[in-house]
Amino acid sequence: ATKDSKCLKKLKHCPDYIYDIYAKAKVAMSRFEPGSSINYEKMHENINIVRRRLSRPLTLSEKIVYGHLDDPAGQEIDRGRTYLRLRPDRVAMQDATAQMAMLQFISSGLPTVAVPSTIHCDHLIEAQIGGVQDLQRAKDINEEVYNFLATAAAKYGVGFWKPGSGIIHQIILENYAYPGVMLIGTDSHTPNGGGLGSICIGVGGADAVDVMAGIPWELKCPKVIGVKLTGTLSGWTSPKDVILKVAGILTVKGGTGAIVEYHGPGVDSISCTGMATICNMGAEIGATTSIFPYNHRMKTYMEKTGRGEIATVADLFKDDLVPDKGCEYDQVIEINLSELKPHINGPFTPDLAHPVSDIGAIAKKSGWPLEVKVGLIGSCTNSSYEDMGRAASLAKQALDKGLKCKAQFTVTPGSEQIRATIERDGYAKILSDVGGIVLANACGPCIGQWDRKDVKKGEKNTIVTSFNRNFTARNDANPATHAFVTSPEIVTALAIAGTLDFDPETDYLTTPSGEKFKLEPPTGDELPSRDFDPGQDTYQHPPAEGGSVNVSPSSNRLQLLEPFDKWHGKDLENMRVLIKVKGKCTTDHISAAGPWLKFRGHLDNISNNLLIGAVNIENDAVNKIKNQLTGEYGGVPDVARYYKVKSWVVVGDENYGEGSSREHAALEPRHLGGRAIIVKSFARIHETNLKKQGLLPLTFADPKDYDKIRPDDKISITGLKSFAPGKPVTAVIKHSDGNQDSISLNHTFNETQIEWFQAGSALNRMKELQ
């Protein structure tokens, strides 16, 4: 009966046990939303429709994605080419991106959200002294923003997780992710939920507004990269090493436009939270998301986190939560976990992969500082109970021998539940005794919220983290910091040793008495034997009566949005080149985080950080470009404001917009007069964000044409009156010497997205259709 779309009509003819099965199929999506039920039956029906149409076995990711199609019978499906119209189950937003997402939702004029949605306060808490003090300081400093988010959540029916609750992705894993759910989140590491068999995709705030408004959400039909795992994890090797290895294989853009789907016999040797770690850092290879098939590790995790009913119904629909036999992947990578060695990636990019055994020699040859100044464990990637337990097992060995960390050592719990549980079970004390400082349940140093005092800006130094990103200056705003990404176990060992050229598998430590000893491989329970301690209650249910939301016109933190101007119906002519960017340009370069996070709800103020981290090809300088109208050099935002009336373009390199999902990197250029971003290639989320805000993300048909553009050129984009899917546009480049070039530019706009451009933004188009 559960597999028949007409089962409601047939139930009266079924035996009692079928009633029981169907009742279980209608379990709540979460304990916070008793009125929203899981609908595996609808997904199953959609999967069968698509399978019949395609006449082939489906991968797991295809099942869940196609199972959420708005029109499974009519949707054109071609991996890597067509755009899918999808109906995600829910939305999650972290506080830095939620400000702009909620401001856009307010602008839409809609009364309430159409799907379950949540806001999580994790990004605005700066690490300085320790968890309790840092949290209280954040509440004081950010009171206006937290009040806005809390009241906006209440008014529009959104769940609100208060500051101190924990990092969005850990909260989702503990409470909202489940096998088969489709969730979109306004953070690039939303794929963390793939560790629980979910399709969780990072997006910009405008995409979240679509879903919250009940509008079908668009996604280019993803290709599927299969990663077949064999063997078994053991010893010093951890789940983190799987994704560190994959990142080295695929690089930071190798997963672009694809879902990474793990499968094979090796999957069962990885814990649920370990699978989440692997999926989380899949954002670093540009993947749309990553996912593991449903198995007993996921079932046990759901039972331990109070969701046994969901596990029971997932068992009934298990065939829909694993790949079909004989399904085909666009690319397959094989990794033998029994042969995999501990890895450490960096510096300055998360795909520069090295075995830990080799890093010392490589560092010496490369001139990287060997002394480890700080070791940092935790973050949304590695803050599970298992992670903390394995790190604590190493710390205990050191303490028993009279050793403490030679490097500074910080511990970031992923959630209030994790903090309370490791405190109850003694892990927190062990990590503190070895020299660790337990920080607030928040993002902290991982996203640059770190008031670091031990080195001066510009001082060359090394840090090791269990985070996911290590772009230049990301963690501490110091471009000379060499940041390396590895597992919590390796971070702890290196923090104890104090040096990068320490291989815990072979090297010895020396006790105060001169005794030599070697660390035993780390151990730790997958889940707490006494269940989790929930800690403090930090969740605010949306009330029945919504209340009001106020934004002061004089605020420097929050600003109501004004609609962007519509396209004037003509070609874009004689636009200045604001900056020609050299090399890597991530969203950190386009819209820096750190101290700028406080302006995420004020578009005009945060626009003062536009492209201040990008390298100007003209002079290899950062935030120093020539104003072609005055002849003087100035900061990028200042020159952009000067050009605003006449409009301008940005020229960039490969994988432009890599990194975070922050849509401010698209809002800011639009706000300051940008019209087009012309590059060799885009990262997925950023390209979509630019389209949403009415900008033209364009790519060189011939990448060598990047070299034809000079900083003092004027560029016209022609052919816009006949702008159509799949049809290139032309850029006419007028040089200052009187010569000109014409080049072809490609785009990925579909018909709906062209309407966004013509209306001035996706939000403008939404209002037109109301």
mmCIF file of C-alpha atoms in Angstrom, residues 568 570-576 646-647 714-718 734:
data_model
loop_
_atom_site.group_PDB
_atom_site.id
_atom_site.type_symbol
_atom_site.label_atom_id
_atom_site.label_comp_id
_atom_site.label_asym_id
_atom_site.label_seq_id
_atom_site.Cartn_x
_atom_site.Cartn_y
_atom_site.Cartn_z
ATOM 1 C CA HIS A 568 16.846 49.149 -20.443
ATOM 2 C CA LYS A 570 19.547 47.885 -25.288
ATOM 3 C CA ASP A 571 23.079 46.569 -25.598
ATOM 4 C CA LEU A 572 25.454 47.442 -22.751
ATOM 5 C CA GLU A 573 27.904 49.878 -24.283
ATOM 6 C CA ASN A 574 31.317 51.322 -23.414
ATOM 7 C CA MET A 575 31.559 49.821 -19.943
ATOM 8 C CA ARG A 576 34.797 50.356 -18.038
ATOM 9 C CA LYS A 646 28.277 54.596 -16.472
ATOM 10 C CA SER A 647 28.488 50.917 -15.325
ATOM 11 C CA LYS A 714 35.942 49.895 -22.778
ATOM 12 C CA ILE A 715 33.714 46.888 -23.382
ATOM 13 C CA SER A 716 30.309 46.648 -25.065
ATOM 14 C CA ILE A 717 28.112 43.552 -24.780
ATOM 15 C CA THR A 718 26.068 43.210 -27.964
ATOM 16 C CA LYS A 734 37.733 49.164 -27.548
#
